[in-house]
Tab-separated table of N, CA and C in Angstrom:
chain	number	residue	atom	x	y	z
X	1	MET	N	8.568	20.033	-17.274
X	1	MET	CA	7.667	20.302	-16.186
X	1	MET	C	7.963	19.285	-15.070
X	2	PRO	N	8.257	19.747	-13.873
X	2	PRO	CA	8.550	18.819	-12.765
X	2	PRO	C	7.281	18.144	-12.244
X	3	LEU	N	7.467	16.987	-11.641
X	3	LEU	CA	6.344	16.266	-11.047
X	3	LEU	C	5.940	16.922	-9.731
X	4	THR	N	4.671	16.850	-9.407
X	4	THR	CA	4.223	17.290	-8.088
X	4	THR	C	4.687	16.240	-7.063
X	5	THR	N	4.594	16.581	-5.810
X	5	THR	CA	4.946	15.627	-4.755
X	5	THR	C	4.102	14.369	-4.871
X	6	PHE	N	2.808	14.541	-5.091
X	6	PHE	CA	1.918	13.382	-5.225
X	6	PHE	C	2.300	12.532	-6.430
X	7	GLU	N	2.562	13.154	-7.556
X	7	GLU	CA	2.925	12.401	-8.761
X	7	GLU	C	4.214	11.608	-8.547
X	8	ALA	N	5.195	12.233	-7.932
X	8	ALA	CA	6.458	11.544	-7.672
X	8	ALA	C	6.250	10.379	-6.713
X	9	ALA	N	5.467	10.595	-5.657
X	9	ALA	CA	5.198	9.532	-4.688
X	9	ALA	C	4.410	8.393	-5.339
X	10	LEU	N	3.460	8.729	-6.193
X	10	LEU	CA	2.686	7.710	-6.898
X	10	LEU	C	3.604	6.860	-7.770
X	11	MET	N	4.505	7.487	-8.496
X	11	MET	CA	5.442	6.740	-9.346
X	11	MET	C	6.322	5.817	-8.506
X	12	LEU	N	6.825	6.319	-7.378
X	12	LEU	CA	7.662	5.489	-6.516
X	12	LEU	C	6.854	4.335	-5.916
X	13	HIS	N	5.611	4.593	-5.569
X	13	HIS	CA	4.746	3.514	-5.075
X	13	HIS	C	4.570	2.441	-6.141
X	14	LEU	N	4.284	2.838	-7.361
X	14	LEU	CA	4.094	1.868	-8.445
X	14	LEU	C	5.372	1.074	-8.712
X	15	ILE	N	6.509	1.734	-8.647
X	15	ILE	CA	7.788	1.040	-8.814
X	15	ILE	C	7.969	0.003	-7.708
X	16	GLY	N	7.696	0.407	-6.459
X	16	GLY	CA	7.849	-0.508	-5.339
X	16	GLY	C	6.860	-1.654	-5.360
X	17	ASP	N	5.638	-1.390	-5.760
X	17	ASP	CA	4.593	-2.417	-5.716
X	17	ASP	C	4.577	-3.312	-6.942
X	18	TRP	N	5.060	-2.833	-8.072
X	18	TRP	CA	4.961	-3.623	-9.292
X	18	TRP	C	6.312	-4.034	-9.864
X	19	LEU	N	7.268	-3.127	-9.923
X	19	LEU	CA	8.558	-3.483	-10.524
X	19	LEU	C	9.500	-4.172	-9.544
X	20	LEU	N	9.509	-3.754	-8.293
X	20	LEU	CA	10.465	-4.284	-7.326
X	20	LEU	C	9.886	-5.364	-6.416
X	21	GLN	N	8.675	-5.803	-6.665
X	21	GLN	CA	8.063	-6.871	-5.874
X	21	GLN	C	8.140	-8.178	-6.648
X	22	ASN	N	8.804	-9.162	-6.053
X	22	ASN	CA	8.892	-10.452	-6.721
X	22	ASN	C	7.796	-11.397	-6.207
X	23	GLU	N	7.766	-12.607	-6.729
X	23	GLU	CA	6.708	-13.545	-6.360
X	23	GLU	C	6.773	-13.919	-4.878
X	24	TRP	N	7.972	-14.081	-4.344
X	24	TRP	CA	8.144	-14.402	-2.918
X	24	TRP	C	7.452	-13.364	-2.046
X	25	MET	N	7.680	-12.094	-2.351
X	25	MET	CA	7.032	-11.028	-1.584
X	25	MET	C	5.529	-11.047	-1.798
X	26	ALA	N	5.097	-11.153	-3.036
X	26	ALA	CA	3.670	-11.092	-3.357
X	26	ALA	C	2.887	-12.206	-2.657
X	27	VAL	N	3.467	-13.389	-2.544
X	27	VAL	CA	2.765	-14.527	-1.964
X	27	VAL	C	2.848	-14.524	-0.435
X	28	LYS	N	4.003	-14.148	0.101
X	28	LYS	CA	4.249	-14.306	1.539
X	28	LYS	C	3.971	-13.058	2.383
X	29	LYS	N	3.778	-11.908	1.776
X	29	LYS	CA	3.643	-10.646	2.518
X	29	LYS	C	2.335	-10.522	3.299
X	30	LEU	N	1.419	-11.435	3.112
X	30	LEU	CA	0.121	-11.348	3.792
X	30	LEU	C	0.220	-11.593	5.292
X	31	ARG	N	1.303	-12.220	5.743
X	31	ARG	CA	1.502	-12.487	7.173
X	31	ARG	C	2.534	-11.527	7.737
X	32	LEU	N	2.168	-10.810	8.787
X	32	LEU	CA	3.098	-9.873	9.432
X	32	LEU	C	4.326	-10.574	9.978
X	33	SER	N	4.217	-11.838	10.282
X	33	SER	CA	5.338	-12.583	10.844
X	33	SER	C	6.343	-13.037	9.788
X	34	HIS	N	6.026	-12.858	8.530
X	34	HIS	CA	6.926	-13.315	7.465
X	34	HIS	C	7.860	-12.186	7.034
X	35	PRO	N	9.136	-12.482	6.845
X	35	PRO	CA	10.088	-11.445	6.416
X	35	PRO	C	9.700	-10.740	5.112
X	36	ALA	N	8.965	-11.425	4.240
X	36	ALA	CA	8.572	-10.816	2.963
X	36	ALA	C	7.746	-9.553	3.179
X	37	ALA	N	6.902	-9.556	4.202
X	37	ALA	CA	6.084	-8.368	4.499
X	37	ALA	C	6.982	-7.188	4.837
X	38	TRP	N	8.018	-7.440	5.613
X	38	TRP	CA	8.909	-6.371	6.080
X	38	TRP	C	9.889	-5.937	4.996
X	39	VAL	N	10.321	-6.866	4.150
X	39	VAL	CA	11.186	-6.496	3.023
X	39	VAL	C	10.417	-5.610	2.055
X	40	HIS	N	9.211	-6.053	1.698
X	40	HIS	CA	8.386	-5.284	0.765
X	40	HIS	C	8.043	-3.905	1.353
X	41	GLY	N	7.647	-3.877	2.617
X	41	GLY	CA	7.347	-2.602	3.269
X	41	GLY	C	8.561	-1.692	3.344
X	42	SER	N	9.728	-2.279	3.588
X	42	SER	CA	10.956	-1.480	3.661
X	42	SER	C	11.308	-0.847	2.327
X	43	ILE	N	11.048	-1.570	1.255
X	43	ILE	CA	11.279	-0.992	-0.084
X	43	ILE	C	10.437	0.270	-0.236
X	44	HIS	N	9.173	0.184	0.166
X	44	HIS	CA	8.297	1.362	0.090
X	44	HIS	C	8.790	2.465	1.027
X	45	GLY	N	9.218	2.081	2.220
X	45	GLY	CA	9.716	3.069	3.166
X	45	GLY	C	10.912	3.839	2.633
X	46	VAL	N	11.833	3.123	2.011
X	46	VAL	CA	13.018	3.784	1.442
X	46	VAL	C	12.624	4.694	0.283
X	47	LEU	N	11.814	4.162	-0.628
X	47	LEU	CA	11.423	4.960	-1.801
X	47	LEU	C	10.636	6.201	-1.393
X	48	LEU	N	9.627	6.036	-0.554
X	48	LEU	CA	8.809	7.188	-0.154
X	48	LEU	C	9.546	8.095	0.817
X	49	GLY	N	10.503	7.539	1.544
X	49	GLY	CA	11.341	8.350	2.415
X	49	GLY	C	12.189	9.347	1.638
X	50	LEU	N	12.478	9.046	0.380
X	50	LEU	CA	13.224	9.991	-0.464
X	50	LEU	C	12.451	11.295	-0.650
X	51	ILE	N	11.141	11.199	-0.621
X	51	ILE	CA	10.288	12.374	-0.818
X	51	ILE	C	9.827	12.959	0.513
X	52	PHE	N	9.410	12.083	1.438
X	52	PHE	CA	8.748	12.539	2.666
X	52	PHE	C	9.637	12.519	3.896
X	53	GLY	N	10.896	12.153	3.747
X	53	GLY	CA	11.772	12.043	4.902
X	53	GLY	C	11.523	10.730	5.627
X	54	TRP	N	12.328	10.474	6.649
X	54	TRP	CA	12.267	9.165	7.296
X	54	TRP	C	10.954	8.936	8.040
X	55	VAL	N	10.379	9.978	8.642
X	55	VAL	CA	9.117	9.796	9.373
X	55	VAL	C	8.002	9.403	8.394
X	56	GLY	N	7.911	10.107	7.289
X	56	GLY	CA	6.907	9.766	6.280
X	56	GLY	C	7.156	8.402	5.677
X	57	GLY	N	8.424	8.088	5.403
X	57	GLY	CA	8.760	6.787	4.836
X	57	GLY	C	8.384	5.642	5.755
X	58	VAL	N	8.733	5.772	7.041
X	58	VAL	CA	8.417	4.709	8.010
X	58	VAL	C	6.904	4.591	8.205
X	59	THR	N	6.223	5.717	8.348
X	59	THR	CA	4.766	5.692	8.548
X	59	THR	C	4.067	5.036	7.363
X	60	LEU	N	4.423	5.456	6.162
X	60	LEU	CA	3.783	4.889	4.973
X	60	LEU	C	4.175	3.427	4.766
X	61	ALA	N	5.389	3.048	5.149
X	61	ALA	CA	5.789	1.643	5.052
X	61	ALA	C	4.947	0.777	5.986
X	62	LEU	N	4.736	1.238	7.220
X	62	LEU	CA	3.924	0.472	8.172
X	62	LEU	C	2.473	0.367	7.706
X	63	LEU	N	1.933	1.461	7.188
X	63	LEU	CA	0.569	1.407	6.648
X	63	LEU	C	0.499	0.450	5.459
X	64	HIS	N	1.535	0.471	4.625
X	64	HIS	CA	1.576	-0.406	3.457
X	64	HIS	C	1.558	-1.874	3.899
X	65	ILE	N	2.374	-2.185	4.904
X	65	ILE	CA	2.442	-3.555	5.406
X	65	ILE	C	1.076	-3.994	5.940
X	66	LEU	N	0.420	-3.123	6.691
X	66	LEU	CA	-0.897	-3.472	7.247
X	66	LEU	C	-1.936	-3.694	6.155
X	67	ILE	N	-1.939	-2.834	5.151
X	67	ILE	CA	-2.885	-3.009	4.038
X	67	ILE	C	-2.613	-4.320	3.318
X	68	ASP	N	-1.323	-4.664	3.161
X	68	ASP	CA	-0.960	-5.882	2.432
X	68	ASP	C	-1.329	-7.173	3.165
X	69	THR	N	-1.721	-7.102	4.427
X	69	THR	CA	-2.232	-8.301	5.107
X	69	THR	C	-3.575	-8.710	4.523
X	70	ARG	N	-4.177	-7.815	3.776
X	70	ARG	CA	-5.484	-7.963	3.149
X	70	ARG	C	-6.631	-7.860	4.153
X	71	VAL	N	-6.348	-7.690	5.441
X	71	VAL	CA	-7.419	-7.562	6.430
X	71	VAL	C	-8.285	-6.335	6.134
X	72	PRO	N	-7.711	-5.134	5.946
X	72	PRO	CA	-8.584	-3.992	5.653
X	72	PRO	C	-9.288	-4.112	4.299
X	73	VAL	N	-8.616	-4.707	3.338
X	73	VAL	CA	-9.201	-4.859	1.996
X	73	VAL	C	-10.387	-5.822	2.048
X	74	ARG	N	-10.199	-6.948	2.702
X	74	ARG	CA	-11.292	-7.929	2.789
X	74	ARG	C	-12.463	-7.382	3.617
X	75	TRP	N	-12.168	-6.595	4.663
X	75	TRP	CA	-13.243	-5.975	5.443
X	75	TRP	C	-14.052	-5.033	4.557
X	76	LEU	N	-13.357	-4.210	3.771
X	76	LEU	CA	-14.013	-3.266	2.869
X	76	LEU	C	-14.898	-4.001	1.861
X	77	ILE	N	-14.364	-5.059	1.284
X	77	ILE	CA	-15.107	-5.812	0.277
X	77	ILE	C	-16.317	-6.516	0.892
X	78	LYS	N	-16.168	-7.059	2.107
X	78	LYS	CA	-17.262	-7.787	2.747
X	78	LYS	C	-18.335	-6.858	3.303
X	79	HIS	N	-17.926	-5.816	4.033
X	79	HIS	CA	-18.899	-5.014	4.772
X	79	HIS	C	-19.385	-3.766	4.042
X	80	PHE	N	-18.587	-3.229	3.158
X	80	PHE	CA	-19.007	-2.019	2.457
X	80	PHE	C	-19.427	-2.324	1.026
X	81	LYS	N	-18.548	-2.972	0.279
X	81	LYS	CA	-18.865	-3.266	-1.114
X	81	LYS	C	-19.825	-4.446	-1.242
X	82	LYS	N	-19.829	-5.331	-0.243
X	82	LYS	CA	-20.713	-6.497	-0.192
X	82	LYS	C	-20.605	-7.358	-1.459
X	83	CYS	N	-19.357	-7.675	-1.806
X	83	CYS	CA	-19.146	-8.470	-3.021
X	83	CYS	C	-18.059	-9.528	-2.815
X	84	GLU	N	-18.011	-10.102	-1.600
X	84	GLU	CA	-16.945	-11.049	-1.292
X	84	GLU	C	-17.029	-12.347	-2.095
X	85	HIS	N	-18.150	-12.624	-2.720
X	85	HIS	CA	-18.295	-13.849	-3.512
X	85	HIS	C	-18.327	-13.547	-5.015
X	86	SER	N	-17.945	-12.374	-5.374
X	86	SER	CA	-17.947	-11.980	-6.785
X	86	SER	C	-16.915	-12.787	-7.577
X	87	PRO	N	-17.249	-13.145	-8.813
X	87	PRO	CA	-16.250	-13.805	-9.659
X	87	PRO	C	-15.086	-12.859	-9.990
X	88	ASP	N	-15.305	-11.575	-9.774
X	88	ASP	CA	-14.259	-10.575	-10.029
X	88	ASP	C	-13.423	-10.277	-8.790
X	89	LEU	N	-13.508	-11.118	-7.753
X	89	LEU	CA	-12.819	-10.847	-6.495
X	89	LEU	C	-11.319	-10.594	-6.652
X	90	PRO	N	-10.588	-11.349	-7.477
X	90	PRO	CA	-9.146	-11.074	-7.585
X	90	PRO	C	-8.826	-9.639	-8.018
X	91	ILE	N	-9.542	-9.128	-8.992
X	91	ILE	CA	-9.273	-7.748	-9.445
X	91	ILE	C	-9.784	-6.736	-8.423
X	92	LEU	N	-10.869	-7.075	-7.723
X	92	LEU	CA	-11.368	-6.196	-6.662
X	92	LEU	C	-10.347	-6.075	-5.536
X	93	LEU	N	-9.711	-7.189	-5.171
X	93	LEU	CA	-8.680	-7.170	-4.135
X	93	LEU	C	-7.520	-6.265	-4.540
X	94	ILE	N	-7.065	-6.407	-5.762
X	94	ILE	CA	-5.940	-5.590	-6.242
X	94	ILE	C	-6.345	-4.122	-6.315
X	95	GLY	N	-7.522	-3.857	-6.859
X	95	GLY	CA	-7.969	-2.469	-6.995
X	95	GLY	C	-8.136	-1.778	-5.659
X	96	CYS	N	-8.800	-2.437	-4.715
X	96	CYS	CA	-8.988	-1.838	-3.386
X	96	CYS	C	-7.656	-1.656	-2.678
X	97	ASP	N	-6.763	-2.631	-2.809
X	97	ASP	CA	-5.424	-2.542	-2.237
X	97	ASP	C	-4.698	-1.295	-2.742
X	98	GLN	N	-4.719	-1.099	-4.043
X	98	GLN	CA	-4.010	0.038	-4.628
X	98	GLN	C	-4.641	1.366	-4.221
X	99	VAL	N	-5.955	1.439	-4.180
X	99	VAL	CA	-6.616	2.684	-3.772
X	99	VAL	C	-6.282	3.013	-2.315
X	100	LEU	N	-6.247	2.013	-1.454
X	100	LEU	CA	-5.881	2.261	-0.059
X	100	LEU	C	-4.437	2.756	0.058
X	101	HIS	N	-3.521	2.129	-0.683
X	101	HIS	CA	-2.121	2.573	-0.649
X	101	HIS	C	-1.985	4.023	-1.131
X	102	ILE	N	-2.605	4.316	-2.249
X	102	ILE	CA	-2.511	5.660	-2.827
X	102	ILE	C	-3.226	6.672	-1.942
X	103	GLY	N	-4.326	6.260	-1.335
X	103	GLY	CA	-5.021	7.127	-0.384
X	103	GLY	C	-4.156	7.468	0.818
X	104	CYS	N	-3.381	6.511	1.291
X	104	CYS	CA	-2.459	6.797	2.405
X	104	CYS	C	-1.416	7.833	2.000
X	105	ILE	N	-0.902	7.717	0.784
X	105	ILE	CA	0.077	8.698	0.297
X	105	ILE	C	-0.565	10.078	0.221
X	106	ALA	N	-1.751	10.157	-0.356
X	106	ALA	CA	-2.450	11.447	-0.450
X	106	ALA	C	-2.742	11.997	0.934
X	107	GLY	N	-3.183	11.124	1.830
X	107	GLY	CA	-3.454	11.555	3.197
X	107	GLY	C	-2.214	12.084	3.890
X	108	TRP	N	-1.068	11.429	3.662
X	108	TRP	CA	0.182	11.912	4.261
X	108	TRP	C	0.515	13.311	3.746
X	109	ILE	N	0.336	13.539	2.467
X	109	ILE	CA	0.634	14.854	1.890
X	109	ILE	C	-0.249	15.918	2.534
X	110	VAL	N	-1.530	15.628	2.667
X	110	VAL	CA	-2.458	16.591	3.274
X	110	VAL	C	-2.092	16.826	4.729
X	111	LEU	N	-1.908	15.765	5.499
X	111	LEU	CA	-1.605	15.911	6.922
X	111	LEU	C	-0.247	16.558	7.174
X	112	ALA	N	0.750	16.168	6.404
X	112	ALA	CA	2.089	16.747	6.574
X	112	ALA	C	2.064	18.231	6.271
X	113	GLY	N	1.243	18.638	5.306
X	113	GLY	CA	1.112	20.062	4.991
X	113	GLY	C	0.508	20.862	6.135
X	114	ARG	N	-0.356	20.221	6.895
X	114	ARG	CA	-0.977	20.908	8.043
X	114	ARG	C	-0.037	20.997	9.236
X	115	TRP	N	0.890	20.033	9.358
X	115	TRP	CA	1.808	20.026	10.501
X	115	TRP	C	2.949	21.007	10.336
X	116	GLN	N	3.226	21.390	9.097
X	116	GLN	CA	4.386	22.258	8.854
X	116	GLN	C	4.062	23.718	9.121
């Protein structure tokens, strides 16, 4: 049974975010001015570009880089979830980060389907 587009993109995202991300990227990617942010984002762009073409790959890579600054994640945790001082903050950061990334992929699939 072949994978759906979403399933394939999810697998490639997990490979890019967990298997192909080293400590240098994980620690330094929070700043847009650091090369680690762009290397990590480019890995996602290449992987997702295999499925969505170069426009989808570049768009999702840029969104990935922005999410990885933690600015949207910390805003969500502070203003919506209201748990910025939780002892579980590290796992909340990772969980919200991953949901935002996967949501962008799902959103791209929905939007790209409407443009075609």
